[in-house]
Short mmCIF file of C-alpha atoms in Angstrom, two decimals:
data_model
loop_
_atom_site.label_atom_id
_atom_site.label_comp_id
_atom_site.label_asym_id
_atom_site.label_seq_id
_atom_site.Cartn_x
_atom_site.Cartn_y
_atom_site.Cartn_z
CA PHE A 1350 -13.45 41.33 -9.89
CA SER A 1351 -10.56 41.73 -7.47
CA TYR A 1352 -7.73 39.33 -6.69
CA ALA A 1353 -4.70 39.09 -4.39
CA GLY A 1354 -1.76 39.86 -6.69
CA ILE A 1355 1.74 38.47 -6.26
CA GLY A 1356 3.80 41.60 -6.99
CA VAL A 1357 5.76 43.68 -4.51
CA ASN A 1358 6.18 47.44 -4.64
CA GLY A 1359 7.54 48.86 -7.89
CA SER A 1360 10.85 47.30 -8.95
CA ASP A 1361 11.59 45.72 -5.59
CA ALA A 1362 13.27 42.33 -5.56
CA ASP A 1363 11.11 39.48 -4.37
CA PRO A 1364 13.00 36.78 -2.46
CA LEU A 1365 10.29 34.25 -3.35
CA PHE A 1366 11.38 34.60 -7.00
CA ASN A 1367 15.16 34.56 -6.51
CA ASN A 1368 15.24 38.33 -5.99
CA THR A 1369 13.65 39.21 -9.30
CA ARG A 1370 10.64 41.45 -9.67
CA VAL A 1371 7.29 39.98 -10.67
CA ASN A 1372 3.95 41.53 -11.53
CA ASP A 1373 0.21 41.02 -11.33
CA PHE A 1374 -0.54 41.59 -15.04
CA PRO A 1375 -3.72 39.90 -16.27
CA ALA A 1376 -3.91 38.75 -19.89
CA MET A 1377 -7.08 38.50 -21.96
CA ALA A 1378 -8.18 36.67 -25.11
CA VAL A 1379 -11.50 36.26 -26.92
CA ASP A 1380 -12.85 33.16 -28.66
CA LYS A 1381 -13.31 34.20 -32.30
CA SER A 1382 -13.82 30.68 -33.59
CA CYS A 1383 -17.11 29.47 -35.08
CA GLY A 1384 -17.56 26.98 -32.26
CA PRO A 1385 -20.07 26.89 -29.38
CA ASN A 1386 -18.07 29.33 -27.21
CA ARG A 1387 -17.65 32.07 -29.80
CA GLY A 1388 -17.50 35.48 -28.11
CA ARG A 1389 -16.38 34.15 -24.74
CA ILE A 1390 -13.81 36.36 -22.97
CA TYR A 1391 -11.02 34.65 -21.02
CA ILE A 1392 -8.74 36.29 -18.44
CA THR A 1393 -5.73 34.72 -16.76
CA TYR A 1394 -3.82 36.22 -13.86
CA PRO A 1395 -1.36 35.31 -11.08
CA GLU A 1396 -2.77 35.28 -7.56
CA LYS A 1397 -1.65 34.41 -4.06
CA GLU A 1398 -3.40 31.19 -3.11
CA GLY A 1399 -5.91 31.89 -0.36
CA GLY A 1400 -4.88 35.54 -0.36
CA ASN A 1401 -1.44 35.03 1.20
CA GLY A 1402 -0.07 31.72 -0.10
CA LYS A 1403 2.04 30.64 -3.05
CA ALA A 1404 1.60 32.17 -6.51
CA ILE A 1405 -0.87 30.27 -8.67
CA ILE A 1406 -2.36 30.85 -12.13
CA GLN A 1407 -6.08 31.46 -12.35
CA VAL A 1408 -8.51 31.63 -15.30
CA LYS A 1409 -12.00 33.12 -15.46
CA TYR A 1410 -14.30 33.62 -18.40
CA SER A 1411 -17.31 35.71 -19.27
CA ALA A 1412 -20.02 34.54 -21.64
CA ASP A 1413 -22.02 37.79 -21.49
CA GLN A 1414 -19.51 40.37 -22.76
CA GLY A 1415 -17.88 40.90 -19.37
CA THR A 1416 -20.99 41.54 -17.29
CA THR A 1417 -20.46 38.46 -15.15
CA TRP A 1418 -17.54 36.08 -14.76
CA PHE A 1419 -17.62 32.30 -14.55
CA ASN A 1420 -17.47 30.79 -11.09
CA THR A 1421 -17.34 34.19 -9.38
CA ASN A 1422 -19.06 32.80 -6.29
CA SER A 1423 -17.06 29.59 -5.92
CA GLY A 1424 -13.75 30.81 -7.34
CA PRO A 1425 -11.93 30.69 -10.69
CA VAL A 1426 -10.26 27.66 -12.28
CA SER A 1427 -6.74 27.16 -10.93
CA ILE A 1428 -4.43 25.70 -13.59
CA SER A 1429 -1.05 25.40 -11.84
CA ASN A 1430 0.32 23.27 -9.01
CA ALA A 1431 3.96 24.25 -8.51
CA SER A 1432 5.88 25.92 -5.69
CA GLN A 1433 5.38 29.25 -7.48
CA SER A 1434 3.76 30.03 -10.85
CA TRP A 1435 3.85 33.40 -12.59
CA PHE A 1436 3.88 35.48 -15.83
CA PRO A 1437 0.81 33.89 -17.47
CA TRP A 1438 -0.26 34.75 -21.02
CA ILE A 1439 -3.28 33.46 -22.92
CA ALA A 1440 -4.45 32.73 -26.48
CA VAL A 1441 -7.58 31.23 -28.00
CA ASP A 1442 -7.30 29.24 -31.22
CA ASP A 1443 -9.56 30.94 -33.79
CA ALA A 1444 -10.04 27.63 -35.62
CA THR A 1445 -10.77 25.30 -32.68
CA GLY A 1446 -11.66 27.47 -29.69
CA VAL A 1447 -9.01 25.72 -27.56
CA VAL A 1448 -7.72 28.00 -24.77
CA SER A 1449 -3.96 27.95 -24.10
CA VAL A 1450 -2.12 29.60 -21.18
CA VAL A 1451 1.68 29.72 -20.90
CA TYR A 1452 3.46 30.40 -17.59
CA TYR A 1453 6.69 29.93 -15.62
CA ALA A 1454 6.82 27.52 -12.67
CA PHE A 1455 9.19 26.55 -9.88
CA ASP A 1456 8.45 22.82 -10.01
CA ASN A 1457 11.50 21.35 -8.24
CA PRO A 1458 11.34 21.83 -4.45
CA SER A 1459 14.99 20.79 -4.08
CA ALA A 1460 16.14 23.54 -6.50
CA PRO A 1461 14.00 26.57 -5.60
CA ALA A 1462 15.08 28.84 -8.49
CA GLU A 1463 14.93 26.13 -11.17
CA THR A 1464 12.28 27.17 -13.67
CA ASN A 1465 10.29 25.36 -16.33
CA THR A 1466 7.75 26.69 -18.81
CA TYR A 1467 4.29 25.14 -18.99
CA VAL A 1468 1.26 25.39 -21.25
CA ALA A 1469 -2.17 24.66 -19.77
CA TYR A 1470 -4.91 24.09 -22.31
CA SER A 1471 -8.69 23.67 -22.22
CA ASP A 1472 -10.88 22.15 -24.92
CA ASP A 1473 -14.12 22.50 -22.93
CA GLY A 1474 -14.44 26.26 -22.82
CA GLY A 1475 -12.27 26.89 -19.76
CA LEU A 1476 -13.98 24.44 -17.40
CA THR A 1477 -10.93 22.16 -17.03
CA PHE A 1478 -7.26 22.43 -18.03
CA ASN A 1479 -4.44 19.98 -18.80
CA ASN A 1480 -0.80 20.95 -18.26
CA ILE A 1481 2.16 20.26 -20.56
CA LYS A 1482 5.79 21.04 -19.74
CA VAL A 1483 7.08 22.69 -22.93
CA SER A 1484 10.64 23.55 -21.87
CA ASP A 1485 13.00 20.65 -22.62
CA MET A 1486 15.30 21.70 -19.77
CA PRO A 1487 15.01 24.13 -16.86
CA HIS A 1488 16.68 27.49 -16.48
CA ILE A 1489 17.45 29.57 -13.41
CA THR A 1490 15.28 32.60 -12.78
CA ALA A 1491 17.63 35.49 -12.03
CA PRO A 1492 18.07 39.18 -12.91
CA ILE A 1493 19.40 39.72 -16.42
CA PRO A 1494 22.90 41.27 -16.71
CA GLY A 1495 22.87 44.99 -16.05
CA SER A 1496 19.71 44.93 -13.94
CA ALA A 1497 19.32 44.50 -10.21
CA THR A 1498 15.92 42.81 -10.33
CA TYR A 1499 14.59 42.64 -13.90
CA ALA A 1500 14.08 39.21 -15.51
CA GLY A 1501 11.32 40.11 -17.97
CA ASP A 1502 7.73 41.15 -17.33
CA TYR A 1503 5.80 38.61 -19.37
CA ILE A 1504 6.03 35.73 -21.83
CA GLY A 1505 3.80 34.94 -24.81
CA ILE A 1506 1.73 32.40 -26.70
CA ALA A 1507 -0.10 32.24 -30.03
CA ALA A 1508 -2.40 29.49 -31.35
CA TYR A 1509 -4.17 28.46 -34.54
CA GLY A 1510 -5.37 25.31 -36.29
CA GLY A 1511 -4.81 22.92 -33.39
CA LYS A 1512 -1.29 24.18 -32.63
CA ALA A 1513 0.06 26.59 -30.03
CA TYR A 1514 3.46 28.30 -29.91
CA ALA A 1515 4.82 29.27 -26.50
CA ALA A 1516 7.68 31.80 -26.30
CA TRP A 1517 9.79 32.65 -23.27
CA ALA A 1518 13.19 33.96 -22.12
CA ASP A 1519 15.72 31.40 -20.92
CA ASN A 1520 19.35 31.58 -19.72
CA ARG A 1521 20.27 27.91 -20.04
CA ILE A 1522 23.47 28.45 -22.07
CA PRO A 1523 23.76 30.80 -19.89
CA THR A 1524 23.19 33.83 -22.16
CA TRP A 1525 19.56 34.95 -22.14
CA GLN A 1526 17.82 33.88 -25.35
CA ILE A 1527 14.27 33.54 -26.64
CA TYR A 1528 12.92 30.01 -27.00
CA VAL A 1529 9.76 28.80 -28.77
CA SER A 1530 8.05 25.45 -28.32
CA PRO A 1531 5.27 24.23 -30.64
CA VAL A 1532 2.42 22.27 -29.06
CA THR A 1533 0.07 20.11 -31.16
CA TYR A 1534 -3.23 19.13 -29.60
CA ASP A 1535 -4.80 15.73 -30.27
CA ALA A 1536 -7.59 15.61 -32.85
CA PRO A 1537 -8.80 19.21 -32.59
CA VAL A 1538 -12.24 20.08 -33.92
CA LEU A 1539 -11.82 22.64 -36.68
CA TYR A 1540 -14.65 25.10 -37.16
CA SER A 1541 -14.64 26.55 -40.66
CA SER A 1542 -14.70 30.32 -41.11
CA ASP A 1543 -15.00 30.18 -44.91
CA ASN A 1544 -17.87 32.00 -46.61
CA SER A 1545 -18.28 29.50 -49.46
CA ILE A 1546 -18.63 25.72 -49.43
CA ASP A 1547 -18.05 23.38 -52.40
CA VAL A 1548 -19.84 20.05 -52.01
CA ASN A 1549 -20.00 17.05 -54.35
CA GLY A 1550 -23.06 14.89 -53.74
CA GLN A 1551 -26.39 15.38 -52.04
CA VAL A 1552 -26.70 18.46 -49.85
CA THR A 1553 -29.12 18.66 -46.93
CA ILE A 1554 -29.43 21.85 -44.93
CA ASP A 1555 -31.26 21.53 -41.61
CA VAL A 1556 -31.97 24.96 -40.19
CA GLY A 1557 -33.03 23.69 -36.76
CA PRO A 1558 -32.73 26.16 -33.86
CA ILE A 1559 -31.57 29.57 -35.00
CA VAL A 1560 -27.99 29.65 -33.73
CA ASN A 1561 -25.72 31.57 -36.09
CA TYR A 1562 -22.01 30.85 -35.73
CA GLU A 1563 -21.09 32.11 -39.21
CA ALA A 1564 -22.61 33.44 -42.40
CA VAL A 1565 -22.55 31.18 -45.46
CA ASN A 1566 -22.87 33.28 -48.60
CA ASN A 1567 -22.67 30.62 -51.31
CA ILE A 1568 -23.19 26.86 -51.53
CA ILE A 1569 -21.99 25.22 -54.74
CA ALA A 1570 -23.16 21.60 -55.13
CA THR A 1571 -22.87 19.01 -57.87
CA ALA A 1572 -25.49 16.24 -57.56
CA ASN A 1573 -24.85 12.95 -59.37
CA ASN A 1574 -28.03 11.03 -60.44
#
């Protein structure tokens, strides 16, 4: 699918981003959990709203190995609502299937270059997202020392076991440093990926519809009469 990217030519400075360069890089992650959305492919990318508006963060997913993409006819899911949003990166928790997207945002209209870092997360397979501000204070987007326009090309996020870790560059002190913020999601559903299960008590296995999320090689049970 195509989209209206936010980047300008090459390394040109963009006045909308305090004369730094930005890009249109998409990021992709696959659900490798044992949950109901296993195998789903997620893509996040920055796009001009309506083709020529502010920069927003979009997410689409494919449930058929990339043949078709969710909501292609009516549009992707938009996860940001700031003056400008950019540099998204995505991760899927292999234990819970929760989708997490980190991005920068200009969220203070009275201070146009003031930047905060956000994580948007979805626990319903990418249908809806909630946003969390993970930076405890803003920084000013600006070219790093020694560069006319460069302020980084992307940020990052990793997730596992109901937690996500967002990482970004930040000049708050004002030297540029790397910051990491842990995010813990409420009551995540953990899907086991173990190949053996130890159970004390009565064991009932209901085959039901044939939907295989994982292979169980051994079941060890102790039954008390």
